[in-house]
């Protein structure tokens, strides 16, 4: 079926929660996608930082195919070897001692919120439940994570929100310290804001936050749903800042595109989740965890982190050179392959023109082009992207 026929059917049957582009991808390989009409696209969005290993990485595809033939799902009433192995890998790579698996970033954050509240109420009493989060943050679309998110556009229409969240400006440790009260139980932050427009905090901010948490016995939760799994050139973004949280959430890139979420915590905190206190039917099932194991191993064994640092530096350098030439570019920022190019003009038109020319881009917060390509991107694909992007800037 042609793309146009799919789009017509979509209008009839699919709820309009997304402003979808008229693109119908049907096949992917590495950094490229092909649509239903056979047109090829260079993918610099990567499913919003999900396809870190590119489309259909052979190791992930093979792991899914093998596992699909052995056991797809069984209940969390039983032991799941793939889940255990993935938890061991993630704990070995991080500060964490234990993992809980679910199916998305929002659910991972829900689990973190519930764990923080349960731990705090048992240790300090029922008055201690409030969680401080940042303005312009994004933590998901469930009611609790919408309440945690510091953006009105995500929250409006859904009142009453969940009680117990307080929002402070990001990258401002003094405001955060001033917001702490006897009710506060935790601080939840993205180490680098993604949807907020690729906002990298100043050196020292997250360290100051860690100190505030230590001083008041607050739980520090890092939402690494977007920036984890190698995106910034380290396995987890907080490694750049020389501190560790008490809880970390992961999702997007964790299983190479298979739907998964994970909430990792220290033993001290994890102890608050006793049998029957939280759960998920699909969470950490054999199929997605097999994909997760293959993904984590590929990131570690295929030199992905070094490559991400190198390509990130290359792209930031090239974008800065473009900034000298084109007044439309206001600022270039990012770490690894989490790059934001802030414009002086709206970005939607550039995204549309790029799509027409076979390049997939994304715009966050109206004026920030977010470049989150697969981490396997090479100089050839980067130059192809730069050529198209430069062409669009020249025509503005
Ligand atoms: C995407 C994202 C989420 C939500 O993840 P879903 O899988 O869509 O629920 C949460 N936090 C951050 C930082 C994200 O980028």
GROMACS .gro file of N, CA, C and O and ligand atoms in nm, residues 104-107 109 138-140 190 195 223 225-226 251-252, ligand 1:
model
   75
  104UNK      N    1   0.814   0.143   2.998
  104UNK     CA    2   0.830   0.276   2.939
  104UNK      C    3   0.902   0.368   3.037
  104UNK      O    4   0.918   0.334   3.155
  105UNK      N    5   0.938   0.486   2.987
  105UNK     CA    6   1.003   0.584   3.072
  105UNK      C    7   0.910   0.636   3.181
  105UNK      O    8   0.950   0.652   3.297
  106UNK      N    9   0.786   0.665   3.142
  106UNK     CA   10   0.690   0.716   3.241
  106UNK      C   11   0.672   0.615   3.354
  106UNK      O   12   0.671   0.652   3.472
  107UNK      N   13   0.660   0.488   3.319
  107UNK     CA   14   0.642   0.386   3.423
  107UNK      C   15   0.766   0.370   3.511
  107UNK      O   16   0.754   0.341   3.630
  109UNK      N   17   0.961   0.615   3.590
  109UNK     CA   18   0.953   0.729   3.682
  109UNK      C   19   0.843   0.710   3.785
  109UNK      O   20   0.858   0.750   3.901
  138UNK      N   21   1.082   1.703   3.168
  138UNK     CA   22   0.983   1.610   3.111
  138UNK      C   23   1.004   1.473   3.173
  138UNK      O   24   1.112   1.418   3.165
  139UNK      N   25   0.899   1.420   3.235
  139UNK     CA   26   0.911   1.290   3.300
  139UNK      C   27   0.809   1.187   3.253
  139UNK      O   28   0.809   1.074   3.303
  140UNK      N   29   0.719   1.226   3.160
  140UNK     CA   30   0.626   1.127   3.107
  140UNK      C   31   0.483   1.178   3.103
  140UNK      O   32   0.455   1.293   3.134
  190UNK      N   33   1.638   1.544   3.534
  190UNK     CA   34   1.712   1.491   3.420
  190UNK      C   35   1.852   1.554   3.431
  190UNK      O   36   1.862   1.676   3.441
  195UNK      N   37   1.358   1.713   2.636
  195UNK     CA   38   1.241   1.780   2.577
  195UNK      C   39   1.247   1.930   2.606
  195UNK      O   40   1.195   2.011   2.530
  223UNK      N   41   1.646   1.100   3.615
  223UNK     CA   42   1.572   1.048   3.501
  223UNK      C   43   1.668   1.046   3.382
  223UNK      O   44   1.693   1.149   3.320
  225UNK      N   45   1.615   0.854   3.119
  225UNK     CA   46   1.537   0.786   3.016
  225UNK      C   47   1.588   0.823   2.876
  225UNK      O   48   1.600   0.738   2.788
  226UNK      N   49   1.622   0.951   2.857
  226UNK     CA   50   1.668   0.996   2.725
  226UNK      C   51   1.820   0.999   2.712
  226UNK      O   52   1.874   0.967   2.608
  251UNK      N   53   1.496   0.397   2.995
  251UNK     CA   54   1.394   0.339   2.906
  251UNK      C   55   1.442   0.349   2.762
  251UNK      O   56   1.518   0.263   2.718
  252UNK      N   57   1.405   0.456   2.696
  252UNK     CA   58   1.421   0.472   2.551
  252UNK      C   59   1.517   0.373   2.481
  252UNK      O   60   1.473   0.285   2.412
  397LIG     C1   61   1.078   1.016   2.680
  397LIG     C2   62   1.101   1.053   2.820
  397LIG     C3   63   1.018   1.006   2.923
  397LIG     C4   64   0.892   0.927   2.897
  397LIG     O1   65   0.918   0.804   2.840
  397LIG     P1   66   0.797   0.719   2.778
  397LIG     O2   67   0.862   0.590   2.739
  397LIG     O3   68   0.743   0.797   2.662
  397LIG     O4   69   0.696   0.703   2.885
  397LIG     C5   70   1.052   1.037   3.053
  397LIG     N1   71   1.160   1.110   3.081
  397LIG     C6   72   1.242   1.159   2.985
  397LIG     C7   73   1.362   1.239   3.024
  397LIG     C8   74   1.215   1.133   2.851
  397LIG     O5   75   1.292   1.183   2.756
   0.00000   0.00000   0.00000
